[in-house]
Tab-separated table of C-alpha atoms in Angstrom:
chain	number	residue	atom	x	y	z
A	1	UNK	CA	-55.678	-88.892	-32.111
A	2	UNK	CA	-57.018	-85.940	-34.028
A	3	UNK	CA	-59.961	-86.362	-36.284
A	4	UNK	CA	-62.618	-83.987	-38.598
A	5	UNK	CA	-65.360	-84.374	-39.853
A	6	UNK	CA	-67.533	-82.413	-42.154
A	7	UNK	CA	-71.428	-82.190	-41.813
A	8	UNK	CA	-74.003	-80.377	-44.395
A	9	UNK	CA	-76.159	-80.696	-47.402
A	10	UNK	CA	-75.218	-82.770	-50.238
A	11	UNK	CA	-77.450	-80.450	-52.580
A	12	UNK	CA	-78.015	-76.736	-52.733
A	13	UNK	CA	-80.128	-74.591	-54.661
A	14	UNK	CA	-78.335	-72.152	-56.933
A	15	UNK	CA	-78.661	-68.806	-54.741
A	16	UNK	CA	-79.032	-70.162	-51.566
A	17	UNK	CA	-76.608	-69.927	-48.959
A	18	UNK	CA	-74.190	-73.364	-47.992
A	19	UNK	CA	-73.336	-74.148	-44.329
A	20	UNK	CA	-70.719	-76.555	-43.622
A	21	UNK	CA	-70.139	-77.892	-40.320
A	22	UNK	CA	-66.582	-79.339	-39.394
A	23	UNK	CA	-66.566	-81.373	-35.745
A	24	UNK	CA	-62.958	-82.400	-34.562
A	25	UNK	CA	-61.964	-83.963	-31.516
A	26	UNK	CA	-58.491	-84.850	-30.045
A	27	UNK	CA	-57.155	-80.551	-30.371
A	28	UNK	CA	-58.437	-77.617	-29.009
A	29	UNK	CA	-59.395	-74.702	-30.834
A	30	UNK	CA	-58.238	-72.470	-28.326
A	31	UNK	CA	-54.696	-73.681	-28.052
A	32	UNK	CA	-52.005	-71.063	-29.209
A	33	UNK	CA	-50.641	-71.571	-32.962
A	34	UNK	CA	-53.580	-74.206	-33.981
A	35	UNK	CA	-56.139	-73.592	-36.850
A	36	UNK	CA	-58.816	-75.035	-38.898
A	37	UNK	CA	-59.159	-74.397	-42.603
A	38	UNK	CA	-61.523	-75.493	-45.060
A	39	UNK	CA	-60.319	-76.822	-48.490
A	40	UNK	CA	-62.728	-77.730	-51.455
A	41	UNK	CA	-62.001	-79.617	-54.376
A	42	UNK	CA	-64.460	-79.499	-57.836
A	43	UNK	CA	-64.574	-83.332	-59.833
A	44	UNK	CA	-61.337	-83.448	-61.204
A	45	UNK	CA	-59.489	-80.531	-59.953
A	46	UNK	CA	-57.138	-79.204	-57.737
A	47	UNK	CA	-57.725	-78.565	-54.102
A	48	UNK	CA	-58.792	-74.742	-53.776
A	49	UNK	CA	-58.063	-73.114	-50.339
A	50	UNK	CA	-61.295	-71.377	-48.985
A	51	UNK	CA	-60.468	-70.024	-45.543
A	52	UNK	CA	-58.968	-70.461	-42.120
A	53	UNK	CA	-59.598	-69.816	-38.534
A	54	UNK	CA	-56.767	-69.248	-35.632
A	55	UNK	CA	-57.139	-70.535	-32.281
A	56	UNK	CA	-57.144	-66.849	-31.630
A	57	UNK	CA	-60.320	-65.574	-33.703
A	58	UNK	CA	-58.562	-64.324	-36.197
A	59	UNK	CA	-59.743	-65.432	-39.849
A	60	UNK	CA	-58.588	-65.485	-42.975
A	61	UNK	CA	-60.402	-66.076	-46.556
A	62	UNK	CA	-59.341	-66.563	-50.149
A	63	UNK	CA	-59.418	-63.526	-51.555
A	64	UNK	CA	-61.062	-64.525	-54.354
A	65	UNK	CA	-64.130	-65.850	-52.809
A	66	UNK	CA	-63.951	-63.703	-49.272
A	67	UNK	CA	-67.194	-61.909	-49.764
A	68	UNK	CA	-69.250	-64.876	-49.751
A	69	UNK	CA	-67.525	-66.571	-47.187
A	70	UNK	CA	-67.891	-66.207	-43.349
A	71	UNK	CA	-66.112	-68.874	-41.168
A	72	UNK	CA	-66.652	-69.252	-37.171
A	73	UNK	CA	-65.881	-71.397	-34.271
A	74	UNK	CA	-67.528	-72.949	-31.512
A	75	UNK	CA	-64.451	-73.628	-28.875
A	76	UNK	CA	-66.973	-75.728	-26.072
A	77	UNK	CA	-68.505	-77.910	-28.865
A	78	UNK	CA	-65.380	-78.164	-31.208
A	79	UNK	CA	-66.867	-76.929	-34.161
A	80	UNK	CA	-66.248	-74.651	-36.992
A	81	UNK	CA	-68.676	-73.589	-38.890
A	82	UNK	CA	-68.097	-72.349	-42.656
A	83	UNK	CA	-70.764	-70.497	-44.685
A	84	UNK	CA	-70.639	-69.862	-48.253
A	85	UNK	CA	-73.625	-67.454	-49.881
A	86	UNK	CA	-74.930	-67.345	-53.588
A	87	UNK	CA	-74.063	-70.762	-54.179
A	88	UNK	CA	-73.472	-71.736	-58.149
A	89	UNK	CA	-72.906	-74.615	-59.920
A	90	UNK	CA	-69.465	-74.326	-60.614
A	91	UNK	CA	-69.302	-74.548	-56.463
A	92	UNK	CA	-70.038	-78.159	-56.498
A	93	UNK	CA	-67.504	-79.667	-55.211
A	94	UNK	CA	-65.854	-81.683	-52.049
A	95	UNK	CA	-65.563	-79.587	-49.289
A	96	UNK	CA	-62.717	-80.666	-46.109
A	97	UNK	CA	-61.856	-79.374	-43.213
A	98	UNK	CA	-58.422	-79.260	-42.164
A	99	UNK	CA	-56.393	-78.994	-38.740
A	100	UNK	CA	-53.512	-76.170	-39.446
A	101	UNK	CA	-50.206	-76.107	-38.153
A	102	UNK	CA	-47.873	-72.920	-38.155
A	103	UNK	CA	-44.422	-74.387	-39.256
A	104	UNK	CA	-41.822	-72.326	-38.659
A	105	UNK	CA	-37.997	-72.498	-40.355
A	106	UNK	CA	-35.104	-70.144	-39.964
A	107	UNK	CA	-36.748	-67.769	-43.112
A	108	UNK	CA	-39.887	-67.789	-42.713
A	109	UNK	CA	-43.369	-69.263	-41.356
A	110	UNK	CA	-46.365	-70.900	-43.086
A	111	UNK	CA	-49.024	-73.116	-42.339
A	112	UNK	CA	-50.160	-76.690	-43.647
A	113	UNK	CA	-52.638	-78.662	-43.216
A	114	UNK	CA	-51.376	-81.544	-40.940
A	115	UNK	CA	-55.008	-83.833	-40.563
A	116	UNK	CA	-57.891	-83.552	-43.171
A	117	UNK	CA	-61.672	-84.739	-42.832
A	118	UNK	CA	-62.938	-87.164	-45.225
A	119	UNK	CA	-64.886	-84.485	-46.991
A	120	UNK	CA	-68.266	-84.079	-48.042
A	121	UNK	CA	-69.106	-83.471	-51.595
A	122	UNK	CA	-71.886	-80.484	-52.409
A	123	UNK	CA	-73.595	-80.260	-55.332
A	124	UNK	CA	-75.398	-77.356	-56.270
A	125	UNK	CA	-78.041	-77.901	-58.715
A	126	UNK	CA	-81.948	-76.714	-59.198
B	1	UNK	CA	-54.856	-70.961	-63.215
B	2	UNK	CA	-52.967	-72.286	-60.178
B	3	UNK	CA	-50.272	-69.696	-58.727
B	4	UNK	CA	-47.854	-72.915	-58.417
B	5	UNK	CA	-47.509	-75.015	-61.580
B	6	UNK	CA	-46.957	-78.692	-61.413
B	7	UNK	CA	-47.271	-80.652	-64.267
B	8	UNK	CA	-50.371	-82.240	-65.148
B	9	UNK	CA	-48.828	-85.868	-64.957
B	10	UNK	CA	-46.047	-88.363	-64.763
B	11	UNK	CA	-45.909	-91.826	-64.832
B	12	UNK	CA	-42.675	-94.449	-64.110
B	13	UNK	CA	-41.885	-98.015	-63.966
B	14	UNK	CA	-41.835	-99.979	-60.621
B	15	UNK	CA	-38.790	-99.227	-58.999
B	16	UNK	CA	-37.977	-96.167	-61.335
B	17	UNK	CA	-37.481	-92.463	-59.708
B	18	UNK	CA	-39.526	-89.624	-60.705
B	19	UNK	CA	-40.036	-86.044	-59.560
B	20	UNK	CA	-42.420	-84.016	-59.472
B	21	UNK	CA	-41.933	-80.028	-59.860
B	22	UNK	CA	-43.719	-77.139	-58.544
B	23	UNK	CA	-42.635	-73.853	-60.319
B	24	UNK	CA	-43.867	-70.775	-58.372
B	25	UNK	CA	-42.683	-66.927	-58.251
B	26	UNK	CA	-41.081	-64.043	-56.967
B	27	UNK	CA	-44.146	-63.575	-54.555
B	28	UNK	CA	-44.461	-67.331	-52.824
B	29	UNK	CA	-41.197	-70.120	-53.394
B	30	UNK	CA	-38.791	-67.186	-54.941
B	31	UNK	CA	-39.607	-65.276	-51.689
B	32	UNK	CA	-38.420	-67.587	-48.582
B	33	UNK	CA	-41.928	-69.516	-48.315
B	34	UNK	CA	-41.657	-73.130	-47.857
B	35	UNK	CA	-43.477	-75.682	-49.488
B	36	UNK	CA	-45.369	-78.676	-48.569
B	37	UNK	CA	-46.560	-81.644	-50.507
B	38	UNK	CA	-49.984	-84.049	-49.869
B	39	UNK	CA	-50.453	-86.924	-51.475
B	40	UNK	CA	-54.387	-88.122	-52.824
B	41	UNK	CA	-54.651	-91.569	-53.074
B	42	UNK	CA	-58.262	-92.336	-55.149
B	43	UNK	CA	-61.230	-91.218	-53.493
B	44	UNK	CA	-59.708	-90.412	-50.605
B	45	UNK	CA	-58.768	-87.199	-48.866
B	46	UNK	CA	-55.498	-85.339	-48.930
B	47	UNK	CA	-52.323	-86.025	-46.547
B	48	UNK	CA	-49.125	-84.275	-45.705
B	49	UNK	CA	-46.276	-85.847	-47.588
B	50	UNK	CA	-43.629	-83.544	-47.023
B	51	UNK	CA	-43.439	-80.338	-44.692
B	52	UNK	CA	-41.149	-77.617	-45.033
B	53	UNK	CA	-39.583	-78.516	-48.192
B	54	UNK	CA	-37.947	-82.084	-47.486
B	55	UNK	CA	-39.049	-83.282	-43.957
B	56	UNK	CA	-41.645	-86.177	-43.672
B	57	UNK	CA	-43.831	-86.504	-40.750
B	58	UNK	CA	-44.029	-90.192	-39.023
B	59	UNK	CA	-44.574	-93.014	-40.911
B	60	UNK	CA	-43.449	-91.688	-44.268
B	61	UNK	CA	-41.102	-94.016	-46.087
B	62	UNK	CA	-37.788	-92.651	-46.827
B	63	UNK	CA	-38.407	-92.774	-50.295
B	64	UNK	CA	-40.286	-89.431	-50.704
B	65	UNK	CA	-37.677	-86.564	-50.457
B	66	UNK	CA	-38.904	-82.960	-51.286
B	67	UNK	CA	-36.373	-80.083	-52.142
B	68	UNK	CA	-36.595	-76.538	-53.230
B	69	UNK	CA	-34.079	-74.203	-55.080
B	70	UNK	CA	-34.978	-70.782	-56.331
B	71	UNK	CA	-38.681	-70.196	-57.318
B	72	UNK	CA	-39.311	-74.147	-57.657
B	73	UNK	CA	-39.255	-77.012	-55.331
B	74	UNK	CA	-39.648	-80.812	-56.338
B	75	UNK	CA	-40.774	-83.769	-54.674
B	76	UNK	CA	-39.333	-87.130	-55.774
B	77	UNK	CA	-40.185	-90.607	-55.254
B	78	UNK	CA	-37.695	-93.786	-55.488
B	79	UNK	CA	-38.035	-97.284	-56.060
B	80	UNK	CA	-41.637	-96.854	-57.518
B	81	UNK	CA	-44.421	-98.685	-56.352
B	82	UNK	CA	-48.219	-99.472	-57.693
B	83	UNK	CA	-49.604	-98.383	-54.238
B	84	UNK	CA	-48.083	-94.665	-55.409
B	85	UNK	CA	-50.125	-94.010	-57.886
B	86	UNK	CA	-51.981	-90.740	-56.412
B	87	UNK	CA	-52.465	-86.989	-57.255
B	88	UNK	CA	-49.890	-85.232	-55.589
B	89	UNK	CA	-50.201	-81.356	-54.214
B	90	UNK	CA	-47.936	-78.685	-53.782
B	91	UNK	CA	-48.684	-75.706	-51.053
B	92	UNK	CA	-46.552	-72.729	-50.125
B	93	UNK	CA	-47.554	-69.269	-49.385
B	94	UNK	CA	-48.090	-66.141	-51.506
B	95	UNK	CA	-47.263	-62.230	-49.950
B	96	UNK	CA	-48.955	-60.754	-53.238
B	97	UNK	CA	-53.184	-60.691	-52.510
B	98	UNK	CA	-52.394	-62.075	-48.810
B	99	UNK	CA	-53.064	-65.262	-50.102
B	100	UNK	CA	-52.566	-67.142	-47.293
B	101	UNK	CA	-52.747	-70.759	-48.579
B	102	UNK	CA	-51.778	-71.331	-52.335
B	103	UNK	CA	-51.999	-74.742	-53.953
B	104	UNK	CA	-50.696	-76.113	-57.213
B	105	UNK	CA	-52.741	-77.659	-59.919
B	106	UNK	CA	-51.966	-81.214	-59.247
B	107	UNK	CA	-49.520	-84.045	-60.924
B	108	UNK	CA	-51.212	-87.704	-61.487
B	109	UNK	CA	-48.740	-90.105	-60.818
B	110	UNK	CA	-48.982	-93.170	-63.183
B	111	UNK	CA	-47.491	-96.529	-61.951
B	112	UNK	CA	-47.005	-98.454	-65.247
């Protein structure tokens, strides 16, 4: 059974810097073709896709918001970690992590996002 | 702006059909990429719906289908029920900006 779950502050201070943790259990991080991504979502909104991390290394960010974001893993305590700098108020928002899966079909490959956390909202507000 | 569009609601009778569209481009759908739904029930988090344009993982009921011609792909939903009423999600893919993940802006599904 694969679960997530997403640790952090519930308020930030416009500026400061935003670490998420996300804790699964039931994958491994270092099998081939698996990923975790994180996902946010403002009140209201759509989901926004933030950034992902192979079971590789290899990382990926929305390249809208890649030079605040850094993501990382820890493989031996199933963690990834997700940090997000100069945090503003139009960040606040529900933040999930997400286990990826590389579907493949006879055209072409993509990922989705297969099990979610329950989220944890942020607010950033002075 | 969402690179997918999906419109911003729809609403049906119980036990009517509706579908939900998700018009993309040249760069994600239009290109090969497939798509994948999630439904969001209230207050809860996303969940995969539909993967590669019309399959449902386990424990899906048969009566979400997904499709995709062209630049568009559409999820529908037969014999309507109250417990459906949720936002639903596209996703695909998008070559232009290595976008890796794209999402579209949501449809609210009414149950009337």
């Amino acid at each position: 059974q694969i679960t997530l779950k997403e640790s952090g502050p519930t308020l930030v201070k416009p500026t400061q810097t935003l670490t998420l943790t996300c804790t699964f259990s039931g994958f491994s991080l270092s099998t081939s073709g698996v990923g975790v991504g994180w996902i946010r979502q403002p009140p209201g909104k759509a989901l926004e896709w933030l950034a992902l991390i192979y079971w590789d290394d290899d990382k990926r960010y929305s390249p809208s918001l890649k030079s605040r974001l850094t993501i990382t893993k820890d493989t031996s305590k199933n963690q990834v970690v997700l940090t997000m700098t100069n945090m503003d108020p139009v960040d606040t928002a529900t933040y999930y992590c997400a286990h990826s899966s590389l579907y493949c079909s006879s055209t072409s490959c993509s990922l989705l996002f297969d099990y979610w956390g329950q989220g944890t909202l942020v607010t950033v507000s002075s | 702006q969402s690179v997918l569009t999906q419109p911003p609601s729809v609403s049906g009778a119980p036990g009517q059909r509706v579908t939900i569209s998700c018009t993309g481009s040249s760069s994600n759908i239009g290109a090969g990429y497939d798509v994948h739904w999630y439904q969001q029930l209230p207050g809860t988090a996303p969940k995969l719906l539909i993967y590669g344009n019309s399959n449902r993982p386990s424990g899906v009921p048969d009566r979400f289908s997904g499709s995709k011609s062209g630049t568009s792909a559409s999820l529908a939903i037969t014999g309507l029920q109250a417990e459906d009423e949720a936002d639903y999600y596209c996703q695909s893919y998008d070559s232009s900006l290595s976008d890796l993940v794209v999402f579209g802006g949501g449809t609210k599904l009414t149950v009337l």
